[in-house]
Coordinates of C-alpha atoms and ligand atoms in Angstrom, one line a residue:
M28 CA 12.9 -1.2 -32.6
R29 CA 14.7 -3.6 -30.3
R30 CA 18.3 -3.1 -29.7
R31 CA 20.5 -5.7 -28.2
R32 CA 23.5 -5.1 -26.0
G33 CA 26.4 -7.5 -25.7
R34 CA 26.7 -9.4 -22.5
S35 CA 28.8 -7.3 -20.2
A36 CA 31.6 -8.9 -18.2
A37 CA 29.9 -7.6 -15.0
L38 CA 26.6 -9.2 -15.9
A39 CA 28.3 -12.4 -16.8
L40 CA 29.6 -12.4 -13.3
G41 CA 26.2 -11.9 -11.8
L42 CA 26.4 -15.0 -9.6
I43 CA 24.4 -15.6 -6.6
A44 CA 27.4 -14.6 -4.6
G45 CA 27.0 -11.2 -6.0
L46 CA 23.5 -11.0 -4.7
I47 CA 24.5 -11.2 -1.1
A48 CA 27.7 -9.2 -1.2
P49 CA 27.7 -6.1 1.0
T50 CA 27.9 -2.9 -0.8
A51 CA 30.5 -0.3 -0.3
L52 CA 29.0 2.4 1.9
A53 CA 29.2 6.0 0.8
A54 CA 29.8 8.7 3.4
P55 CA 26.7 10.1 4.9
P56 CA 25.3 13.2 3.3
A57 CA 25.7 16.5 5.2
A58 CA 22.0 16.9 5.8
A59 CA 19.2 14.3 6.4
A60 CA 17.2 13.4 3.3
P61 CA 13.5 14.5 3.4
S62 CA 11.5 11.7 5.0
G63 CA 8.2 12.1 3.2
T64 CA 8.6 9.3 0.7
K65 CA 10.8 7.0 2.8
K66 CA 8.6 4.1 3.8
V67 CA 10.9 1.1 4.4
I68 CA 11.5 -0.1 7.9
A69 CA 14.7 -1.9 9.0
N70 CA 14.1 -4.3 11.9
L71 CA 17.5 -4.3 13.7
F72 CA 16.5 -7.2 15.9
E73 CA 18.3 -7.3 19.2
W74 CA 20.8 -4.5 18.3
N75 CA 22.0 -2.4 21.2
W76 CA 21.3 1.3 21.2
P77 CA 24.8 2.6 20.4
S78 CA 24.9 0.2 17.4
V79 CA 21.4 1.3 16.2
A80 CA 22.5 4.9 16.4
S81 CA 25.6 4.5 14.3
E82 CA 23.7 2.4 11.8
C83 CA 21.2 5.2 11.4
T84 CA 24.0 7.6 10.7
N85 CA 26.2 5.4 8.5
V86 CA 23.7 3.3 6.6
L87 CA 20.0 3.6 7.2
G88 CA 19.8 7.4 6.7
P89 CA 22.2 7.7 3.7
K90 CA 20.7 4.7 1.9
G91 CA 17.1 5.8 2.3
Y92 CA 15.5 3.7 5.1
G93 CA 12.6 5.7 6.6
F94 CA 12.4 3.8 9.9
V95 CA 14.3 1.6 12.2
Q96 CA 12.4 -0.9 14.4
V97 CA 14.1 -1.8 17.6
S98 CA 13.6 -4.6 20.1
P99 CA 11.7 -4.1 23.3
P100 CA 13.5 -1.4 25.4
Q101 CA 11.9 -2.0 28.8
E102 CA 13.4 -3.8 31.8
H103 CA 13.1 -7.6 31.3
V104 CA 13.8 -10.8 33.1
R105 CA 17.4 -12.0 33.3
G106 CA 18.8 -14.6 31.0
N107 CA 20.7 -14.9 27.8
Q108 CA 17.9 -16.0 25.4
W109 CA 16.7 -13.4 23.0
W110 CA 13.1 -13.8 24.3
V111 CA 13.9 -12.3 27.7
A112 CA 13.0 -9.0 26.1
Y113 CA 9.4 -10.3 25.7
Q114 CA 9.0 -10.7 29.5
P115 CA 8.7 -7.2 31.0
V116 CA 9.2 -6.7 34.7
S117 CA 9.0 -2.9 34.8
Y118 CA 8.6 0.0 32.3
R119 CA 12.1 1.4 33.0
I120 CA 14.0 2.0 29.8
E121 CA 16.9 -0.1 30.9
S122 CA 17.8 -3.4 29.2
R123 CA 20.6 -5.5 28.0
K124 CA 20.5 -3.3 24.9
G125 CA 21.3 -0.2 26.9
T126 CA 20.4 2.5 29.3
R127 CA 17.7 5.2 29.0
A128 CA 20.4 7.8 28.2
Q129 CA 21.7 5.5 25.4
F130 CA 18.2 5.0 24.1
Q131 CA 17.5 8.8 24.1
S132 CA 20.8 9.4 22.3
M133 CA 20.0 6.7 19.7
V134 CA 16.6 8.3 19.0
N135 CA 18.2 11.7 18.6
T136 CA 20.9 10.4 16.3
C137 CA 18.5 8.5 14.1
H138 CA 16.3 11.5 13.8
A139 CA 19.3 13.6 12.8
A140 CA 19.9 11.0 10.1
G141 CA 16.3 11.3 8.9
V142 CA 15.3 7.9 10.3
K143 CA 12.2 7.5 12.5
V144 CA 12.1 5.0 15.4
I145 CA 9.5 2.3 15.9
V146 CA 9.6 0.5 19.3
D147 CA 8.5 -3.1 19.8
A148 CA 6.1 -2.6 22.7
V149 CA 5.2 -5.6 24.9
I150 CA 1.9 -4.6 26.5
N151 CA -0.2 -7.7 26.6
H152 CA 1.6 -9.3 29.4
M153 CA 4.4 -9.3 31.9
S154 CA 6.8 -12.1 32.9
G155 CA 6.2 -15.8 32.6
Q156 CA 8.3 -17.3 35.4
D157 CA 6.2 -18.8 38.2
A158 CA 8.9 -18.1 40.8
G159 CA 9.6 -14.4 40.0
G160 CA 13.0 -12.9 40.6
T161 CA 15.0 -9.8 40.0
G162 CA 14.9 -8.0 36.6
W163 CA 17.7 -6.7 34.5
A164 CA 17.8 -3.3 36.1
G165 CA 17.3 -4.6 39.7
S166 CA 13.5 -4.5 40.1
S167 CA 12.1 -7.4 42.0
Y168 CA 9.0 -9.0 40.8
G169 CA 6.7 -12.0 41.2
H170 CA 4.7 -13.6 38.4
Y171 CA 1.6 -11.5 39.3
D172 CA 3.4 -8.8 41.3
Y173 CA 5.3 -5.8 39.9
P174 CA 5.8 -3.4 42.8
G175 CA 4.4 0.0 42.1
I176 CA 3.0 -1.1 38.7
Y177 CA 0.7 -4.1 38.8
Q178 CA -0.7 -6.3 41.5
S179 CA -2.6 -9.6 41.3
Q180 CA -5.9 -7.9 40.6
D181 CA -4.5 -6.4 37.3
F182 CA -4.2 -9.8 35.6
H183 CA -6.5 -12.2 33.9
Y184 CA -7.0 -15.7 35.3
C185 CA -9.0 -17.3 32.6
G186 CA -9.8 -20.5 34.5
R187 CA -9.1 -22.8 31.5
N188 CA -6.8 -25.8 30.8
G189 CA -5.7 -26.2 34.4
N190 CA -2.9 -23.6 34.1
N191 CA -4.7 -20.6 32.6
D192 CA -2.7 -21.1 29.4
I193 CA -4.0 -20.6 25.9
A194 CA -4.6 -24.0 24.2
N195 CA -7.4 -23.4 21.7
Y196 CA -6.9 -20.6 19.1
F197 CA -10.4 -21.2 17.8
D198 CA -11.8 -19.7 21.0
R199 CA -11.7 -15.9 21.1
Y200 CA -12.1 -15.6 24.9
E201 CA -9.3 -18.0 25.5
V202 CA -6.8 -16.3 23.1
Q203 CA -7.4 -12.9 24.7
N204 CA -7.9 -13.8 28.4
C205 CA -5.7 -16.8 29.0
E206 CA -1.9 -16.8 29.2
L207 CA 0.4 -17.0 26.1
V208 CA 3.1 -19.5 27.2
N209 CA 2.5 -18.7 30.9
L210 CA 3.0 -14.9 30.5
A211 CA 1.0 -13.0 33.1
D212 CA -1.9 -11.6 31.0
L213 CA -2.8 -8.0 31.7
E214 CA -6.4 -6.9 32.2
T215 CA -6.2 -4.6 29.3
E216 CA -9.9 -3.8 29.7
S217 CA -9.3 -2.0 33.0
D218 CA -8.8 1.8 33.1
Y219 CA -5.9 1.4 35.5
V220 CA -4.0 -1.1 33.3
R221 CA -4.6 1.1 30.2
S222 CA -3.3 4.1 32.0
K223 CA -0.1 2.3 33.0
I224 CA 0.5 1.0 29.5
A225 CA -0.2 4.4 28.0
G226 CA 2.2 5.9 30.6
Y227 CA 4.9 3.6 29.3
L228 CA 4.1 4.5 25.6
N229 CA 3.9 8.2 26.4
D230 CA 7.3 8.0 28.1
L231 CA 8.7 6.6 24.9
L232 CA 6.9 9.3 22.9
S233 CA 8.5 11.9 25.2
L234 CA 11.9 10.5 24.2
G235 CA 10.9 11.1 20.6
V236 CA 9.8 7.7 19.5
D237 CA 7.7 7.8 16.3
G238 CA 5.8 4.5 16.4
F239 CA 5.0 1.2 18.0
R240 CA 4.9 -2.5 17.0
L241 CA 2.3 -3.8 19.4
D242 CA 3.5 -7.2 20.4
A243 CA 0.9 -10.0 20.8
S244 CA -2.0 -7.7 19.5
K245 CA -4.2 -10.7 18.7
H246 CA -4.2 -11.4 22.5
M247 CA -5.8 -8.1 23.2
P248 CA -9.2 -7.1 21.9
A249 CA -9.0 -4.4 19.2
A250 CA -11.2 -2.2 21.5
D251 CA -8.6 -2.5 24.3
I252 CA -5.9 -1.3 21.9
A253 CA -8.1 1.5 20.8
G254 CA -8.6 2.5 24.5
I255 CA -4.8 2.6 25.0
R256 CA -4.2 4.5 21.8
A257 CA -6.8 7.1 22.8
R258 CA -4.6 7.9 25.8
L259 CA -1.5 8.6 23.8
S260 CA -0.1 12.1 24.1
R261 CA 0.4 12.5 20.4
S262 CA -0.2 10.5 17.2
A263 CA 2.2 7.7 16.5
Y264 CA 2.6 5.0 13.8
I265 CA 1.0 1.8 15.0
V266 CA 1.5 -1.7 13.6
Q267 CA -0.2 -4.6 15.3
E268 CA 1.0 -8.1 15.4
V269 CA -2.1 -10.2 14.6
I270 CA -1.1 -13.5 13.1
Y271 CA -3.7 -14.8 10.6
G272 CA -4.7 -18.3 11.3
P273 CA -7.0 -20.2 9.0
G274 CA -10.5 -20.6 10.6
E275 CA -9.6 -18.6 13.7
P276 CA -12.3 -16.2 15.0
I277 CA -9.9 -13.3 15.6
L278 CA -9.2 -11.6 12.3
P279 CA -6.5 -9.2 11.3
T280 CA -9.2 -6.9 9.8
E281 CA -10.7 -6.3 13.2
Y282 CA -7.6 -4.2 14.0
T283 CA -7.2 -2.0 11.0
G284 CA -9.1 0.9 12.7
N285 CA -6.1 1.2 15.2
G286 CA -3.4 1.3 12.6
D287 CA -1.5 -1.1 10.3
V288 CA -1.5 -4.8 10.8
H289 CA 1.2 -7.4 10.0
E290 CA 0.2 -9.6 7.1
F291 CA 1.7 -12.9 8.0
R292 CA 0.4 -14.7 4.9
Y293 CA 2.7 -12.5 2.8
G294 CA 6.0 -14.1 3.8
K295 CA 4.6 -17.6 3.9
D296 CA 3.0 -17.3 0.4
L297 CA 6.1 -15.7 -1.0
A298 CA 8.3 -18.5 0.3
R299 CA 5.9 -21.1 -1.2
V300 CA 6.0 -19.3 -4.6
F301 CA 9.8 -19.2 -4.6
R302 CA 10.3 -22.7 -3.3
S303 CA 7.7 -24.8 -5.0
E304 CA 5.4 -22.7 -7.2
R305 CA 5.8 -20.1 -10.0
L306 CA 6.9 -16.5 -9.8
A307 CA 4.4 -15.9 -12.5
Y308 CA 1.7 -16.3 -9.8
L309 CA 2.9 -13.1 -8.2
K310 CA 1.1 -11.0 -10.9
N311 CA -1.6 -10.1 -8.4
F312 CA 0.2 -10.7 -5.1
G313 CA -1.4 -9.0 -2.1
E314 CA -5.1 -8.1 -2.1
G315 CA -5.5 -10.5 -5.1
W316 CA -4.4 -13.3 -2.8
G317 CA -6.9 -12.4 -0.1
H318 CA -4.3 -10.5 1.9
L319 CA -5.2 -7.3 3.9
P320 CA -6.0 -4.1 2.1
S321 CA -2.6 -2.7 1.0
A322 CA -3.0 0.5 2.9
S323 CA -3.3 -1.4 6.2
A324 CA -0.8 -4.1 5.6
A325 CA 2.7 -4.3 7.0
V326 CA 4.8 -6.9 5.3
F327 CA 8.0 -8.8 5.6
V328 CA 9.7 -11.8 4.1
D329 CA 10.5 -13.0 7.6
N330 CA 10.5 -11.7 11.2
H331 CA 12.2 -12.8 14.4
D332 CA 9.5 -15.4 15.1
T333 CA 8.9 -16.8 11.6
Q334 CA 12.7 -17.1 10.9
R335 CA 12.8 -19.5 13.8
E336 CA 9.6 -21.4 13.0
G337 CA 10.2 -22.2 9.4
G338 CA 7.9 -21.9 6.4
V339 CA 9.5 -18.7 5.2
L340 CA 12.7 -17.6 3.5
T341 CA 15.4 -16.4 5.8
Y342 CA 19.1 -15.3 5.5
H343 CA 19.9 -19.1 5.3
D344 CA 18.4 -19.0 1.8
R345 CA 21.0 -16.4 0.7
G346 CA 20.5 -15.4 -2.9
I347 CA 16.8 -16.5 -3.1
Y348 CA 16.2 -14.5 0.1
A349 CA 17.7 -11.4 -1.5
L350 CA 15.4 -11.9 -4.5
A351 CA 12.3 -12.3 -2.4
N352 CA 13.2 -9.0 -0.6
A353 CA 13.9 -7.4 -3.9
F354 CA 10.4 -8.4 -5.0
M355 CA 8.9 -7.1 -1.7
L356 CA 10.7 -3.7 -2.1
G357 CA 9.8 -3.4 -5.8
W358 CA 6.1 -4.4 -5.6
P359 CA 3.6 -1.8 -4.3
Y360 CA 1.7 -3.7 -1.7
G361 CA 1.8 -2.8 2.0
S362 CA 4.6 -1.3 4.0
P363 CA 7.7 -3.4 3.9
T364 CA 10.0 -4.3 6.8
V365 CA 13.5 -5.7 6.1
M366 CA 14.7 -8.1 8.7
S367 CA 18.2 -7.9 10.1
S368 CA 19.3 -10.9 12.2
Y369 CA 22.1 -12.2 14.2
T370 CA 23.4 -15.6 13.3
F371 CA 21.8 -18.3 15.3
G372 CA 22.1 -22.1 15.6
N373 CA 19.2 -22.9 17.8
R374 CA 15.9 -21.2 18.5
D375 CA 16.6 -19.8 21.9
Q376 CA 20.2 -18.5 21.3
G377 CA 20.5 -14.9 22.2
P378 CA 22.5 -12.2 20.4
P379 CA 26.3 -11.9 20.9
S380 CA 26.7 -10.7 24.4
D381 CA 29.2 -10.4 27.2
G382 CA 29.4 -12.4 30.4
T383 CA 26.7 -10.3 32.0
N384 CA 24.4 -10.9 29.0
K385 CA 24.8 -7.3 27.9
T386 CA 24.4 -7.2 24.2
L387 CA 27.7 -6.5 22.3
N388 CA 28.0 -3.9 19.6
T389 CA 27.0 -5.2 16.2
T390 CA 29.7 -6.5 13.9
C391 CA 28.2 -7.0 10.5
Y392 CA 28.9 -10.4 8.8
S393 CA 30.5 -11.8 11.9
G394 CA 27.9 -13.0 14.4
W395 CA 25.4 -10.8 12.7
E396 CA 23.9 -11.2 9.2
C397 CA 23.0 -7.6 8.5
E398 CA 20.6 -8.5 5.7
H399 CA 19.5 -4.9 5.5
R400 CA 23.0 -4.1 4.1
W401 CA 23.1 -6.8 1.4
R402 CA 23.6 -4.9 -1.8
V403 CA 20.4 -6.1 -3.5
I404 CA 18.3 -5.3 -0.4
L405 CA 20.0 -2.0 0.3
N406 CA 19.8 -0.8 -3.2
M407 CA 16.2 -1.9 -3.6
V408 CA 15.3 0.5 -0.7
G409 CA 16.4 3.2 -3.1
F410 CA 14.2 1.7 -5.8
N411 CA 11.2 1.7 -3.3
N412 CA 11.8 5.3 -2.5
A413 CA 12.1 6.4 -6.2
T414 CA 9.0 4.5 -7.2
Q415 CA 6.6 5.6 -4.5
G416 CA 3.1 6.2 -5.8
A417 CA 3.8 4.7 -9.2
G418 CA 1.6 1.7 -10.2
V419 CA 2.6 -1.5 -11.8
A420 CA 2.7 -1.5 -15.6
N421 CA 4.1 -3.7 -18.3
W422 CA 3.9 -7.0 -16.4
Y423 CA 5.7 -9.8 -18.1
D424 CA 6.1 -13.5 -17.2
N425 CA 7.1 -16.5 -19.1
G426 CA 4.5 -18.6 -17.3
Y427 CA 7.1 -20.0 -14.9
Q428 CA 10.0 -18.4 -12.9
H429 CA 10.8 -15.3 -15.0
I430 CA 8.9 -12.1 -14.2
A431 CA 9.3 -8.4 -14.9
F432 CA 7.3 -5.3 -14.3
S433 CA 7.6 -1.5 -14.4
R434 CA 6.6 1.0 -11.7
A435 CA 5.1 3.3 -14.2
G436 CA 7.6 5.9 -15.4
K437 CA 9.9 5.3 -12.4
G438 CA 11.5 1.9 -12.3
Y439 CA 11.7 -1.6 -13.7
L440 CA 12.5 -4.9 -12.1
T441 CA 13.0 -8.3 -13.7
I442 CA 13.6 -11.5 -11.7
N443 CA 14.8 -14.7 -13.3
D444 CA 14.5 -17.5 -10.9
E445 CA 14.8 -20.2 -13.6
D446 CA 17.7 -22.6 -13.4
F447 CA 19.0 -21.1 -16.7
A448 CA 20.1 -17.7 -17.8
V449 CA 17.7 -15.7 -20.0
N450 CA 20.0 -14.2 -22.6
G451 CA 19.4 -11.7 -25.4
R452 CA 15.9 -10.7 -24.4
S453 CA 14.5 -7.2 -24.6
Y454 CA 12.3 -5.7 -22.0
Y455 CA 9.7 -2.9 -22.4
T456 CA 9.9 -0.5 -19.6
G457 CA 8.1 2.6 -20.7
L458 CA 10.9 4.6 -18.9
P459 CA 12.5 7.7 -20.2
A460 CA 15.4 7.0 -22.5
G461 CA 18.8 7.0 -20.8
R462 CA 21.5 5.1 -19.1
Y463 CA 20.6 3.5 -15.8
C464 CA 22.6 1.7 -13.1
D465 CA 21.7 -1.9 -12.6
I466 CA 21.4 -1.6 -8.9
I467 CA 21.2 -5.4 -8.4
H468 CA 24.9 -5.7 -9.4
G469 CA 26.2 -2.2 -8.8
D470 CA 25.9 0.8 -6.5
F471 CA 24.9 4.2 -7.8
S472 CA 26.7 7.1 -6.1
N473 CA 27.8 10.5 -7.1
G474 CA 26.3 10.0 -10.5
S475 CA 28.3 6.9 -11.3
C476 CA 27.6 3.2 -11.3
S477 CA 30.0 0.5 -10.0
G478 CA 28.2 -2.2 -12.0
P479 CA 26.6 -2.8 -15.3
V480 CA 24.8 0.1 -17.0
I481 CA 21.4 -0.6 -18.7
T482 CA 20.5 1.6 -21.7
V483 CA 16.8 2.3 -22.3
D484 CA 16.2 3.4 -25.8
G485 CA 13.9 6.1 -27.1
S486 CA 11.0 3.7 -27.3
G487 CA 11.4 2.5 -23.7
W488 CA 13.2 -0.8 -24.3
F489 CA 16.4 -2.3 -23.0
A490 CA 18.2 -5.6 -23.7
A491 CA 20.0 -7.5 -21.1
N492 CA 21.1 -11.0 -20.1
V493 CA 19.8 -12.2 -16.8
P494 CA 21.6 -15.1 -15.2
A495 CA 19.8 -17.9 -13.5
H496 CA 18.4 -17.0 -10.0
D497 CA 19.3 -13.4 -10.6
A498 CA 17.7 -10.0 -11.4
V499 CA 18.1 -6.6 -13.0
A500 CA 16.6 -3.5 -11.5
I501 CA 16.8 0.2 -12.7
H502 CA 15.0 3.3 -11.5
V503 CA 15.0 7.0 -12.1
G504 CA 16.9 7.7 -8.9
A505 CA 19.9 5.8 -10.3
K506 CA 20.2 7.2 -13.8
L507 CA 23.5 8.2 -15.3
S508 CA 22.3 10.3 -18.2
Ligands
LM2_620 C1 5.2 -12.3 20.4 N1 4.3 -11.8 19.6 O1 3.0 -12.0 19.8 C2 6.6 -12.2 20.1 O2 6.8 -11.8 18.7 C3 7.2 -13.6 20.4 O3 8.6 -13.6 20.0 C4 7.0 -13.8 21.9 O4 7.5 -15.1 22.3 C5 5.6 -13.7 22.3 N2 4.7 -13.0 21.5 C6 5.5 -13.2 23.7 O5 5.8 -11.8 23.7 C7 8.8 -15.2 22.7 C8 9.4 -16.6 22.5 C9 8.9 -17.6 23.6 C10 9.2 -17.0 24.9 C11 8.4 -15.7 25.1 C12 8.6 -15.0 26.4 O6 9.0 -17.0 21.2 O7 9.6 -18.8 23.4 O8 8.7 -17.9 25.9 O9 8.9 -14.8 24.1 O10 9.9 -14.8 26.7 C13 9.6 -18.4 26.9 C14 9.8 -19.9 26.8 C15 8.5 -20.5 27.2 C16 8.0 -20.1 28.6 C17 8.0 -18.6 28.6 C18 7.6 -18.0 29.9 O11 10.2 -20.3 25.5 O12 8.6 -22.0 27.2 O13 6.7 -20.6 28.8 O14 9.3 -18.0 28.2 O15 8.6 -18.3 30.9 C19 6.6 -21.4 30.0
CA621 CA1 -4.5 -10.8 26.8

C-alpha cells in the first residue's frame, strides 16, 4: 500500500539556500564516540593547530567524523601563499600553523574527541627556490643544501629539459627523477634519504599521529614508498596521492600494496555527471567506471589542488556541491574525504593570516567556507556512519536527474537534480517502519528532529515531495520512533 503525506511547510521551504545553511551545533558528548565505524575524513586545509583542536572537540568528534587531515606541519619556506607548506626546509614541527607544542596538544585534543589525525607529509622533495634563504623557523637552506639533513648528493639531477624539471608525464623516469616545478627531488632510493624521511614520519607517530597523506606519491616509485613504510615504528594509515592521467605509464594501482590511493577520476566524473550528464549514470559509480578497487580508493569531490584547477565541483557551486558530497557520503565506494576551504580569489592566495604570515584562527563563514559544517554534508557524515557495511539496494532513477537508493536496512537517500520538484511520489526503502528525521533539512539530536519527519510504513514505503536540486535522506541513526 502506498500512503501519501501532505507537503510539509518545511519541505516546501527546501530551497537551495537550506542545503548550505550551517547546522546548529549540539554540545559535545561527555565521552568520545567509539571510532570503529567512523570512516569520514575532514580535510581542514591550512587550519592552524589551535583551530583544528577546537574543531575536533566541538564539531568533528560530536558529529561523527573519524579523521581530520591537516596541512603539512614541517618547517617551510617563507611567504604568504598557501603552497609554501609544500616546500620543506627542515623536519622541525614548526610552521605558520603553529608550534610543535601546539601540534602535540591538537593531536591529544582530537584523540580525546575520538578523531584520528592524518598528516599531509611532503617527502618527495624539499624547496624550489634557486636562491635558498631562511625558513619559517629560522633554518637556513640552499636549494640542494639543508644543513644537518640533506646535502647535494641526496638529490636527483635527472639531466633532462635543460633545468632538470619534469616536462613529459608519459616518461616514468622523468616523472620520478626530475623536479616537480623546480622542487629539489630527493633520492628516495637511497638508504640515507629513506632513514631521514622515516625519522620525520616516526617523529610524527611519536606525537600520536595516526596516518599520512603522502604528497606527490606519483613522483616516487612505489618501491621507495614501501622502503620508507618498512621503517615506520608502528602501523599507520597511508593514503598516496597518485593522480591518474590517461595514457600515463605510472598507474595508481601500482601503489595499492602500500595503502590507499587517491582516486582523482572520482571528483572529475562526479562533476561531469552533475554538470552535463545524468545522475542516473551513477548507478554503478566507482569500480563500474574503471575506478580503483573500492577497498583501496580514497575519494573526494574536490581537494586543495583540484578546487584551484577546475573541472570539479567546489564550494563555489553551493547547493550542487552539497548534493555531490551527499552522494559521496551516501554511496559505498572508497573512503571519503570532505574538503574544508578558506575563501580564495586567486590561485596563490594564502589563508587568512597576520602580518608575519602566521595563520589566523579559523572563523567559519567569514574568510573560511567550512564546507564540512554545512548541514547537508555534516548530517550525511552521520548517514555514512549509520550505514557502514550495508550494500546498495532498491536503486531507482527516472532515467535523468532523479535517483534514489537504500543502504540495505540502514538508510535511504534520494537526490532530485531536475529543474522541477518531484511531488507526491512514494519511495520503497525496505527500512523498518517508523518516523525518521530528514537530515537534509533538519538536524537530529536528543531524539528530536528540527526539520521534516519522514514516515516509513509497515511495508517499507514513504511518500515525500522533493524540490528541484534537493534531496531527502533518512537513516536508522536518526529515527524518532
Ligand atoms: C602536490 N601533490 O603532489 C601538492 O598537492 C601540490 O599542491 C603541490 O604544489 C605539489 N605537489 C608539490 O608539493 C603546490 C603548488 C605549486 C607550488 C608548489 C610548491 O600547486 O604552485 O609551486 O606547491 O610550493 C610554487 C610555484 C611554482 C614554483 C615552485 C617552486 O607556483 O611556480 O616553481 O613554487 O618555487 C618554479
Ligand atoms: Ca621524485
